[in-house]
Amino acid sequence: MRVLMLAAENAALNGAKVGGMADVLRDLPLALQPHGVAVDMIMPDYGFLAREQQAEFVCDFVVPFDSGHYPLKLYRLPNPLLPDVWIYLLAHEMFVSPGHVIYTQDGPGRPFATDASKFALFCTAVATLLCGGLLPLPERLHLHDWHCGFFSMLRAFEPAYVKLQQIPTVLSIHNLAMQGIRPLTGDISSLQSWFPAMTAMGVKALAPAIDPRYPDCVNPLRAAINLSDAVHLVSPGYAEEVLQSSRPADGFFGGEGLELDLQRLRRCKKLFGILNGCDYSTASPEVSRTQMRQQLNPLAYQALLSKLGYSEFVNSSEMIAQIRLAQHESPQDFLLTSVGRLTDQKMLILRQPWQGGLVLDAILQRLASWNTSARFWLLGSGDAALAREFSEVAARHHNFLFINGYHEQLSSALYHCGDLFLMPSSFEPCGISQMLALKAGQPCLVHGVGGLKDTVEDGHNGFVFHGANLQQQSGALLQTLERALTLFGTSHWQQLVSAAHASRFEWHTSAREYVDKLYSSAN
Ligand code: GLC
């Protein structure tokens, strides 16, 4: 079976990763191959991928879009990890954001404006290539996240692309919080600008793609959910949670307005939860844990320097991190670690108020009173306001090192030589960091939601906390940390480490479910 995947990211290509979705796109083709599925991929080149990967130029072609004709270029390269399938790259200046990045952060008044236009053009280009015979028609089309939602709309609503209805189409939802919602009219980034004829069909005809909360807006994620033949979420736990409405004030994040659509799919047996896998093929590092511990400070300096090299000014977070590094040797004792994007999805609980400070302050105070040499190292980049808040905390606590950045080697070192990995996400569709920490033999302390509750078992390979609202979740996190600190150094702890090491979330198993549940139910 030949499948064509449309996605915004792919970690098989340098520079084409932002989050965990990219890892999935890297790993899936390899996992599906033994099941007789050949996966080609198509994505924008963002102005640099085709050149940097030395992709082969295939052709120029013209895409009807925005009442005009947009000239695009098609490139391709064999998948670097699996040479008998292709990665296609599409080039147009609309796909380019300054500074080699994939996504653009528009101001709060116009969320998704730049990216929605970018992906509306991308989807139209893929539809044009397939219907114009420039790309072979696959047996399944596989969409990922909101970025591909406009493709579903073209397939369902535009007569020029009716041929696409012959091909069963499935959707993977990696994150329901991002829906790509834009107005129907009245903006250069609106449905009317991209697809005037489709917009003229009216909201009744377009009902499956209209946002349930904002009736004058198109919701591409909703479109992909309602117009695909099968849909899956990236863990069984998350697939249950999204059937309920979100209650943000209580710290519960479920269907994000799309719960009724998801419930309907579930009743029609078209909704699945399939856990992402983790790659266990790479050898563990040759240096010992003790040696790696010694390298932590130099690695952290490297992470700071590589960030400073790109910036014109020194940020206070880098200054504080530098002071903390100069104060202490590499951590020798208990090391709490965390690697994750600075977003409320991952960090909301750490930011909750707790006894005059934040939950994060309380964690650091507790660590310090338990053992003065215990440390907490947190590596992450993302939201600027969150980074500010964490820098303030770092200024208050000598035992906290906050590195505001992304550094492959440092994160890998933290997975390998941390004692306890903290992942208190408020929701987690699947999560890869906890799997990587477990793989390296590091027990995890997690919030029992989504993929976290499917991968970490309390008392077996880590610790799991729950709470009915943000206050309870905060208290439960602190109590669970307490429980963990009491066990540290005991034989039970050794068992946790061994169980973490032995935990397996094999792509092979998940790939079988893709074939059995997703691709076959889309028949
Ligand atoms: C998103 C989710 C994460 C998931 C990843 C891959 O980044 O937030 O939980 O692991 O997608 O599916």
PDB file of N, CA and C in Angstrom, residues 140-219:
ATOM      1  N   ARG A 140      -3.775   5.703   0.112  1.00  0.00           N
ATOM      2  CA  ARG A 140      -4.314   6.409   1.271  1.00  0.00           C
ATOM      3  C   ARG A 140      -3.646   7.774   1.353  1.00  0.00           C
ATOM      4  N   LEU A 141      -4.422   8.770   1.790  1.00  0.00           N
ATOM      5  CA  LEU A 141      -3.846  10.074   2.115  1.00  0.00           C
ATOM      6  C   LEU A 141      -3.859  10.187   3.626  1.00  0.00           C
ATOM      7  N   HIS A 142      -2.779  10.660   4.199  1.00  0.00           N
ATOM      8  CA  HIS A 142      -2.684  10.717   5.660  1.00  0.00           C
ATOM      9  C   HIS A 142      -2.299  12.143   6.055  1.00  0.00           C
ATOM     10  N   LEU A 143      -3.214  12.825   6.724  1.00  0.00           N
ATOM     11  CA  LEU A 143      -3.012  14.228   7.117  1.00  0.00           C
ATOM     12  C   LEU A 143      -2.564  14.300   8.575  1.00  0.00           C
ATOM     13  N   HIS A 144      -1.797  15.339   8.900  1.00  0.00           N
ATOM     14  CA  HIS A 144      -1.343  15.527  10.286  1.00  0.00           C
ATOM     15  C   HIS A 144      -1.686  16.942  10.759  1.00  0.00           C
ATOM     16  N   ASP A 145      -2.508  17.017  11.802  1.00  0.00           N
ATOM     17  CA  ASP A 145      -2.827  18.286  12.478  1.00  0.00           C
ATOM     18  C   ASP A 145      -3.527  19.316  11.570  1.00  0.00           C
ATOM     19  N   TRP A 146      -3.769  20.497  12.140  1.00  0.00           N
ATOM     20  CA  TRP A 146      -4.624  21.491  11.472  1.00  0.00           C
ATOM     21  C   TRP A 146      -4.070  21.968  10.147  1.00  0.00           C
ATOM     22  N   HIS A 147      -2.745  21.897  10.002  1.00  0.00           N
ATOM     23  CA  HIS A 147      -2.100  22.439   8.802  1.00  0.00           C
ATOM     24  C   HIS A 147      -2.646  21.816   7.521  1.00  0.00           C
ATOM     25  N   CYS A 148      -3.205  20.606   7.629  1.00  0.00           N
ATOM     26  CA  CYS A 148      -3.673  19.900   6.432  1.00  0.00           C
ATOM     27  C   CYS A 148      -5.186  20.000   6.265  1.00  0.00           C
ATOM     28  N   GLY A 149      -5.837  20.752   7.168  1.00  0.00           N
ATOM     29  CA  GLY A 149      -7.302  20.807   7.147  1.00  0.00           C
ATOM     30  C   GLY A 149      -7.869  21.383   5.853  1.00  0.00           C
ATOM     31  N   PHE A 150      -7.149  22.327   5.256  1.00  0.00           N
ATOM     32  CA  PHE A 150      -7.666  22.926   4.011  1.00  0.00           C
ATOM     33  C   PHE A 150      -7.674  21.896   2.885  1.00  0.00           C
ATOM     34  N   PHE A 151      -6.796  20.922   2.982  1.00  0.00           N
ATOM     35  CA  PHE A 151      -6.786  19.848   1.978  1.00  0.00           C
ATOM     36  C   PHE A 151      -8.107  19.080   2.039  1.00  0.00           C
ATOM     37  N   SER A 152      -8.565  18.784   3.266  1.00  0.00           N
ATOM     38  CA  SER A 152      -9.853  18.090   3.422  1.00  0.00           C
ATOM     39  C   SER A 152     -10.974  18.911   2.802  1.00  0.00           C
ATOM     40  N   MET A 153     -10.905  20.223   2.982  1.00  0.00           N
ATOM     41  CA  MET A 153     -11.973  21.081   2.453  1.00  0.00           C
ATOM     42  C   MET A 153     -11.945  21.094   0.929  1.00  0.00           C
ATOM     43  N   LEU A 154     -10.762  21.164   0.341  1.00  0.00           N
ATOM     44  CA  LEU A 154     -10.677  21.157  -1.128  1.00  0.00           C
ATOM     45  C   LEU A 154     -11.208  19.833  -1.665  1.00  0.00           C
ATOM     46  N   ARG A 155     -10.836  18.750  -0.981  1.00  0.00           N
ATOM     47  CA  ARG A 155     -11.265  17.413  -1.413  1.00  0.00           C
ATOM     48  C   ARG A 155     -12.793  17.298  -1.340  1.00  0.00           C
ATOM     49  N   ALA A 156     -13.394  17.889  -0.304  1.00  0.00           N
ATOM     50  CA  ALA A 156     -14.836  17.725  -0.115  1.00  0.00           C
ATOM     51  C   ALA A 156     -15.652  18.739  -0.920  1.00  0.00           C
ATOM     52  N   PHE A 157     -15.125  19.959  -1.064  1.00  0.00           N
ATOM     53  CA  PHE A 157     -15.991  21.035  -1.559  1.00  0.00           C
ATOM     54  C   PHE A 157     -15.650  21.573  -2.955  1.00  0.00           C
ATOM     55  N   GLU A 158     -14.425  21.377  -3.436  1.00  0.00           N
ATOM     56  CA  GLU A 158     -14.041  22.013  -4.703  1.00  0.00           C
ATOM     57  C   GLU A 158     -14.185  21.017  -5.851  1.00  0.00           C
ATOM     58  N   PRO A 159     -15.086  21.297  -6.817  1.00  0.00           N
ATOM     59  CA  PRO A 159     -15.308  20.350  -7.918  1.00  0.00           C
ATOM     60  C   PRO A 159     -14.004  19.989  -8.661  1.00  0.00           C
ATOM     61  N   ALA A 160     -13.057  20.945  -8.737  1.00  0.00           N
ATOM     62  CA  ALA A 160     -11.817  20.669  -9.477  1.00  0.00           C
ATOM     63  C   ALA A 160     -11.024  19.519  -8.855  1.00  0.00           C
ATOM     64  N   TYR A 161     -11.275  19.254  -7.572  1.00  0.00           N
ATOM     65  CA  TYR A 161     -10.468  18.232  -6.889  1.00  0.00           C
ATOM     66  C   TYR A 161     -11.290  16.998  -6.515  1.00  0.00           C
ATOM     67  N   VAL A 162     -12.408  16.804  -7.183  1.00  0.00           N
ATOM     68  CA  VAL A 162     -13.323  15.728  -6.817  1.00  0.00           C
ATOM     69  C   VAL A 162     -12.642  14.344  -6.899  1.00  0.00           C
ATOM     70  N   LYS A 163     -11.642  14.253  -7.772  1.00  0.00           N
ATOM     71  CA  LYS A 163     -10.899  13.002  -7.932  1.00  0.00           C
ATOM     72  C   LYS A 163     -10.305  12.504  -6.602  1.00  0.00           C
ATOM     73  N   LEU A 164     -10.003  13.445  -5.720  1.00  0.00           N
ATOM     74  CA  LEU A 164      -9.376  13.074  -4.445  1.00  0.00           C
ATOM     75  C   LEU A 164     -10.330  12.275  -3.556  1.00  0.00           C
ATOM     76  N   GLN A 165     -11.631  12.384  -3.844  1.00  0.00           N
ATOM     77  CA  GLN A 165     -12.603  11.659  -3.008  1.00  0.00           C
ATOM     78  C   GLN A 165     -12.481  10.144  -3.187  1.00  0.00           C
ATOM     79  N   GLN A 166     -11.812   9.726  -4.272  1.00  0.00           N
ATOM     80  CA  GLN A 166     -11.591   8.275  -4.458  1.00  0.00           C
ATOM     81  C   GLN A 166     -10.598   7.718  -3.442  1.00  0.00           C
ATOM     82  N   ILE A 167      -9.788   8.608  -2.870  1.00  0.00           N
ATOM     83  CA  ILE A 167      -8.697   8.117  -2.004  1.00  0.00           C
ATOM     84  C   ILE A 167      -9.098   8.260  -0.541  1.00  0.00           C
ATOM     85  N   PRO A 168      -9.227   7.149   0.186  1.00  0.00           N
ATOM     86  CA  PRO A 168      -9.537   7.251   1.611  1.00  0.00           C
ATOM     87  C   PRO A 168      -8.485   8.117   2.327  1.00  0.00           C
ATOM     88  N   THR A 169      -8.967   8.964   3.232  1.00  0.00           N
ATOM     89  CA  THR A 169      -8.099   9.943   3.879  1.00  0.00           C
ATOM     90  C   THR A 169      -8.215   9.817   5.392  1.00  0.00           C
ATOM     91  N   VAL A 170      -7.089   9.777   6.070  1.00  0.00           N
ATOM     92  CA  VAL A 170      -7.100   9.666   7.527  1.00  0.00           C
ATOM     93  C   VAL A 170      -6.350  10.847   8.141  1.00  0.00           C
ATOM     94  N   LEU A 171      -6.664  11.108   9.415  1.00  0.00           N
ATOM     95  CA  LEU A 171      -6.057  12.250  10.106  1.00  0.00           C
ATOM     96  C   LEU A 171      -5.419  11.798  11.413  1.00  0.00           C
ATOM     97  N   SER A 172      -4.208  12.260  11.674  1.00  0.00           N
ATOM     98  CA  SER A 172      -3.584  12.101  12.995  1.00  0.00           C
ATOM     99  C   SER A 172      -3.672  13.433  13.719  1.00  0.00           C
ATOM    100  N   ILE A 173      -4.180  13.402  14.951  1.00  0.00           N
ATOM    101  CA  ILE A 173      -4.216  14.642  15.745  1.00  0.00           C
ATOM    102  C   ILE A 173      -3.110  14.562  16.786  1.00  0.00           C
ATOM    103  N   HIS A 174      -2.135  15.445  16.656  1.00  0.00           N
ATOM    104  CA  HIS A 174      -1.031  15.489  17.622  1.00  0.00           C
ATOM    105  C   HIS A 174      -1.323  16.490  18.726  1.00  0.00           C
ATOM    106  N   ASN A 175      -2.119  17.489  18.423  1.00  0.00           N
ATOM    107  CA  ASN A 175      -2.387  18.513  19.423  1.00  0.00           C
ATOM    108  C   ASN A 175      -3.688  19.239  19.091  1.00  0.00           C
ATOM    109  N   LEU A 176      -4.681  19.016  19.922  1.00  0.00           N
ATOM    110  CA  LEU A 176      -6.000  19.600  19.678  1.00  0.00           C
ATOM    111  C   LEU A 176      -6.043  21.077  20.065  1.00  0.00           C
ATOM    112  N   ALA A 177      -5.018  21.539  20.761  1.00  0.00           N
ATOM    113  CA  ALA A 177      -5.032  22.933  21.217  1.00  0.00           C
ATOM    114  C   ALA A 177      -4.769  23.893  20.053  1.00  0.00           C
ATOM    115  N   MET A 178      -4.148  23.408  19.000  1.00  0.00           N
ATOM    116  CA  MET A 178      -3.855  24.239  17.829  1.00  0.00           C
ATOM    117  C   MET A 178      -4.847  23.888  16.736  1.00  0.00           C
ATOM    118  N   GLN A 179      -5.726  24.843  16.400  1.00  0.00           N
ATOM    119  CA  GLN A 179      -6.763  24.515  15.427  1.00  0.00           C
ATOM    120  C   GLN A 179      -6.696  25.370  14.160  1.00  0.00           C
ATOM    121  N   GLY A 180      -5.860  26.401  14.147  1.00  0.00           N
ATOM    122  CA  GLY A 180      -5.684  27.217  12.932  1.00  0.00           C
ATOM    123  C   GLY A 180      -6.901  28.033  12.533  1.00  0.00           C
ATOM    124  N   ILE A 181      -7.712  28.432  13.530  1.00  0.00           N
ATOM    125  CA  ILE A 181      -8.978  29.127  13.240  1.00  0.00           C
ATOM    126  C   ILE A 181      -8.739  30.506  12.603  1.00  0.00           C
ATOM    127  N   ARG A 182      -9.450  30.797  11.511  1.00  0.00           N
ATOM    128  CA  ARG A 182      -9.361  32.105  10.826  1.00  0.00           C
ATOM    129  C   ARG A 182     -10.752  32.569  10.406  1.00  0.00           C
ATOM    130  N   PRO A 183     -10.924  33.879  10.203  1.00  0.00           N
ATOM    131  CA  PRO A 183     -12.243  34.367   9.772  1.00  0.00           C
ATOM    132  C   PRO A 183     -12.626  33.877   8.372  1.00  0.00           C
ATOM    133  N   LEU A 184     -13.960  33.839   8.126  1.00  0.00           N
ATOM    134  CA  LEU A 184     -14.420  33.456   6.794  1.00  0.00           C
ATOM    135  C   LEU A 184     -14.138  34.577   5.792  1.00  0.00           C
ATOM    136  N   THR A 185     -14.317  35.819   6.236  1.00  0.00           N
ATOM    137  CA  THR A 185     -14.151  36.964   5.321  1.00  0.00           C
ATOM    138  C   THR A 185     -13.475  38.112   6.068  1.00  0.00           C
ATOM    139  N   GLY A 186     -13.148  39.160   5.294  1.00  0.00           N
ATOM    140  CA  GLY A 186     -12.727  40.421   5.908  1.00  0.00           C
ATOM    141  C   GLY A 186     -11.278  40.489   6.337  1.00  0.00           C
ATOM    142  N   ASP A 187     -10.423  39.626   5.804  1.00  0.00           N
ATOM    143  CA  ASP A 187      -8.999  39.674   6.184  1.00  0.00           C
ATOM    144  C   ASP A 187      -8.230  39.081   5.005  1.00  0.00           C
ATOM    145  N   ILE A 188      -6.974  39.509   4.819  1.00  0.00           N
ATOM    146  CA  ILE A 188      -6.230  38.864   3.719  1.00  0.00           C
ATOM    147  C   ILE A 188      -5.920  37.408   4.071  1.00  0.00           C
ATOM    148  N   SER A 189      -5.931  37.099   5.365  1.00  0.00           N
ATOM    149  CA  SER A 189      -5.803  35.692   5.742  1.00  0.00           C
ATOM    150  C   SER A 189      -7.178  35.188   6.178  1.00  0.00           C
ATOM    151  N   SER A 190      -8.030  34.910   5.202  1.00  0.00           N
ATOM    152  CA  SER A 190      -9.382  34.405   5.502  1.00  0.00           C
ATOM    153  C   SER A 190      -9.780  33.445   4.398  1.00  0.00           C
ATOM    154  N   LEU A 191     -10.817  32.669   4.646  1.00  0.00           N
ATOM    155  CA  LEU A 191     -11.260  31.679   3.662  1.00  0.00           C
ATOM    156  C   LEU A 191     -11.582  32.344   2.328  1.00  0.00           C
ATOM    157  N   GLN A 192     -12.221  33.528   2.430  1.00  0.00           N
ATOM    158  CA  GLN A 192     -12.608  34.192   1.193  1.00  0.00           C
ATOM    159  C   GLN A 192     -11.394  34.577   0.344  1.00  0.00           C
ATOM    160  N   SER A 193     -10.322  35.025   0.980  1.00  0.00           N
ATOM    161  CA  SER A 193      -9.143  35.376   0.183  1.00  0.00           C
ATOM    162  C   SER A 193      -8.544  34.143  -0.472  1.00  0.00           C
ATOM    163  N   TRP A 194      -8.455  33.054   0.251  1.00  0.00           N
ATOM    164  CA  TRP A 194      -7.798  31.880  -0.320  1.00  0.00           C
ATOM    165  C   TRP A 194      -8.689  31.184  -1.350  1.00  0.00           C
ATOM    166  N   PHE A 195      -9.965  30.975  -0.941  1.00  0.00           N
ATOM    167  CA  PHE A 195     -10.865  30.157  -1.768  1.00  0.00           C
ATOM    168  C   PHE A 195     -12.201  30.891  -1.966  1.00  0.00           C
ATOM    169  N   PRO A 196     -12.243  31.920  -2.849  1.00  0.00           N
ATOM    170  CA  PRO A 196     -13.477  32.710  -2.982  1.00  0.00           C
ATOM    171  C   PRO A 196     -14.676  31.869  -3.424  1.00  0.00           C
ATOM    172  N   ALA A 197     -14.467  30.939  -4.350  1.00  0.00           N
ATOM    173  CA  ALA A 197     -15.615  30.157  -4.853  1.00  0.00           C
ATOM    174  C   ALA A 197     -16.178  29.287  -3.737  1.00  0.00           C
ATOM    175  N   MET A 198     -15.287  28.666  -2.974  1.00  0.00           N
ATOM    176  CA  MET A 198     -15.733  27.796  -1.873  1.00  0.00           C
ATOM    177  C   MET A 198     -16.508  28.633  -0.843  1.00  0.00           C
ATOM    178  N   THR A 199     -16.001  29.822  -0.537  1.00  0.00           N
ATOM    179  CA  THR A 199     -16.658  30.671   0.460  1.00  0.00           C
ATOM    180  C   THR A 199     -18.076  31.027   0.013  1.00  0.00           C
ATOM    181  N   ALA A 200     -18.234  31.217  -1.305  1.00  0.00           N
ATOM    182  CA  ALA A 200     -19.549  31.590  -1.835  1.00  0.00           C
ATOM    183  C   ALA A 200     -20.583  30.471  -1.664  1.00  0.00           C
ATOM    184  N   MET A 201     -20.142  29.265  -1.375  1.00  0.00           N
ATOM    185  CA  MET A 201     -21.093  28.165  -1.143  1.00  0.00           C
ATOM    186  C   MET A 201     -21.952  28.419   0.108  1.00  0.00           C
ATOM    187  N   GLY A 202     -21.427  29.269   0.996  1.00  0.00           N
ATOM    188  CA  GLY A 202     -22.200  29.627   2.187  1.00  0.00           C
ATOM    189  C   GLY A 202     -21.946  28.712   3.367  1.00  0.00           C
ATOM    190  N   VAL A 203     -22.272  29.215   4.562  1.00  0.00           N
ATOM    191  CA  VAL A 203     -21.909  28.493   5.787  1.00  0.00           C
ATOM    192  C   VAL A 203     -22.665  27.169   5.950  1.00  0.00           C
ATOM    193  N   LYS A 204     -23.840  27.056   5.353  1.00  0.00           N
ATOM    194  CA  LYS A 204     -24.591  25.796   5.486  1.00  0.00           C
ATOM    195  C   LYS A 204     -23.832  24.670   4.816  1.00  0.00           C
ATOM    196  N   ALA A 205     -23.415  24.943   3.581  1.00  0.00           N
ATOM    197  CA  ALA A 205     -22.699  23.913   2.821  1.00  0.00           C
ATOM    198  C   ALA A 205     -21.356  23.596   3.472  1.00  0.00           C
ATOM    199  N   LEU A 206     -20.774  24.612   4.102  1.00  0.00           N
ATOM    200  CA  LEU A 206     -19.437  24.419   4.683  1.00  0.00           C
ATOM    201  C   LEU A 206     -19.503  24.009   6.157  1.00  0.00           C
ATOM    202  N   ALA A 207     -20.694  23.698   6.635  1.00  0.00           N
ATOM    203  CA  ALA A 207     -20.916  23.469   8.079  1.00  0.00           C
ATOM    204  C   ALA A 207     -19.855  22.615   8.778  1.00  0.00           C
ATOM    205  N   PRO A 208     -19.406  21.490   8.196  1.00  0.00           N
ATOM    206  CA  PRO A 208     -18.435  20.654   8.925  1.00  0.00           C
ATOM    207  C   PRO A 208     -17.104  21.352   9.195  1.00  0.00           C
ATOM    208  N   ALA A 209     -16.877  22.494   8.487  1.00  0.00           N
ATOM    209  CA  ALA A 209     -15.583  23.171   8.626  1.00  0.00           C
ATOM    210  C   ALA A 209     -15.694  24.479   9.394  1.00  0.00           C
ATOM    211  N   ILE A 210     -16.905  24.805   9.848  1.00  0.00           N
ATOM    212  CA  ILE A 210     -17.096  26.076  10.561  1.00  0.00           C
ATOM    213  C   ILE A 210     -16.807  25.851  12.048  1.00  0.00           C
ATOM    214  N   ASP A 211     -16.196  26.845  12.670  1.00  0.00           N
ATOM    215  CA  ASP A 211     -15.880  26.683  14.089  1.00  0.00           C
ATOM    216  C   ASP A 211     -17.162  26.674  14.927  1.00  0.00           C
ATOM    217  N   PRO A 212     -17.289  25.748  15.882  1.00  0.00           N
ATOM    218  CA  PRO A 212     -18.527  25.674  16.652  1.00  0.00           C
ATOM    219  C   PRO A 212     -18.724  26.864  17.600  1.00  0.00           C
ATOM    220  N   ARG A 213     -17.642  27.525  17.987  1.00  0.00           N
ATOM    221  CA  ARG A 213     -17.779  28.655  18.911  1.00  0.00           C
ATOM    222  C   ARG A 213     -17.825  29.991  18.191  1.00  0.00           C
ATOM    223  N   TYR A 214     -17.142  30.086  17.051  1.00  0.00           N
ATOM    224  CA  TYR A 214     -17.097  31.333  16.284  1.00  0.00           C
ATOM    225  C   TYR A 214     -17.699  31.066  14.909  1.00  0.00           C
ATOM    226  N   PRO A 215     -19.024  31.311  14.752  1.00  0.00           N
ATOM    227  CA  PRO A 215     -19.691  30.900  13.509  1.00  0.00           C
ATOM    228  C   PRO A 215     -19.223  31.672  12.277  1.00  0.00           C
ATOM    229  N   ASP A 216     -18.440  32.747  12.476  1.00  0.00           N
ATOM    230  CA  ASP A 216     -17.916  33.457  11.304  1.00  0.00           C
ATOM    231  C   ASP A 216     -16.460  33.070  11.021  1.00  0.00           C
ATOM    232  N   CYS A 217     -16.067  31.903  11.528  1.00  0.00           N
ATOM    233  CA  CYS A 217     -14.678  31.469  11.316  1.00  0.00           C
ATOM    234  C   CYS A 217     -14.613  30.048  10.763  1.00  0.00           C
ATOM    235  N   VAL A 218     -13.560  29.807   9.983  1.00  0.00           N
ATOM    236  CA  VAL A 218     -13.292  28.456   9.502  1.00  0.00           C
ATOM    237  C   VAL A 218     -12.322  27.800  10.491  1.00  0.00           C
ATOM    238  N   ASN A 219     -12.532  26.507  10.728  1.00  0.00           N
ATOM    239  CA  ASN A 219     -11.657  25.774  11.644  1.00  0.00           C
ATOM    240  C   ASN A 219     -11.072  24.578  10.883  1.00  0.00           C
TER     241      ASN A 219
END
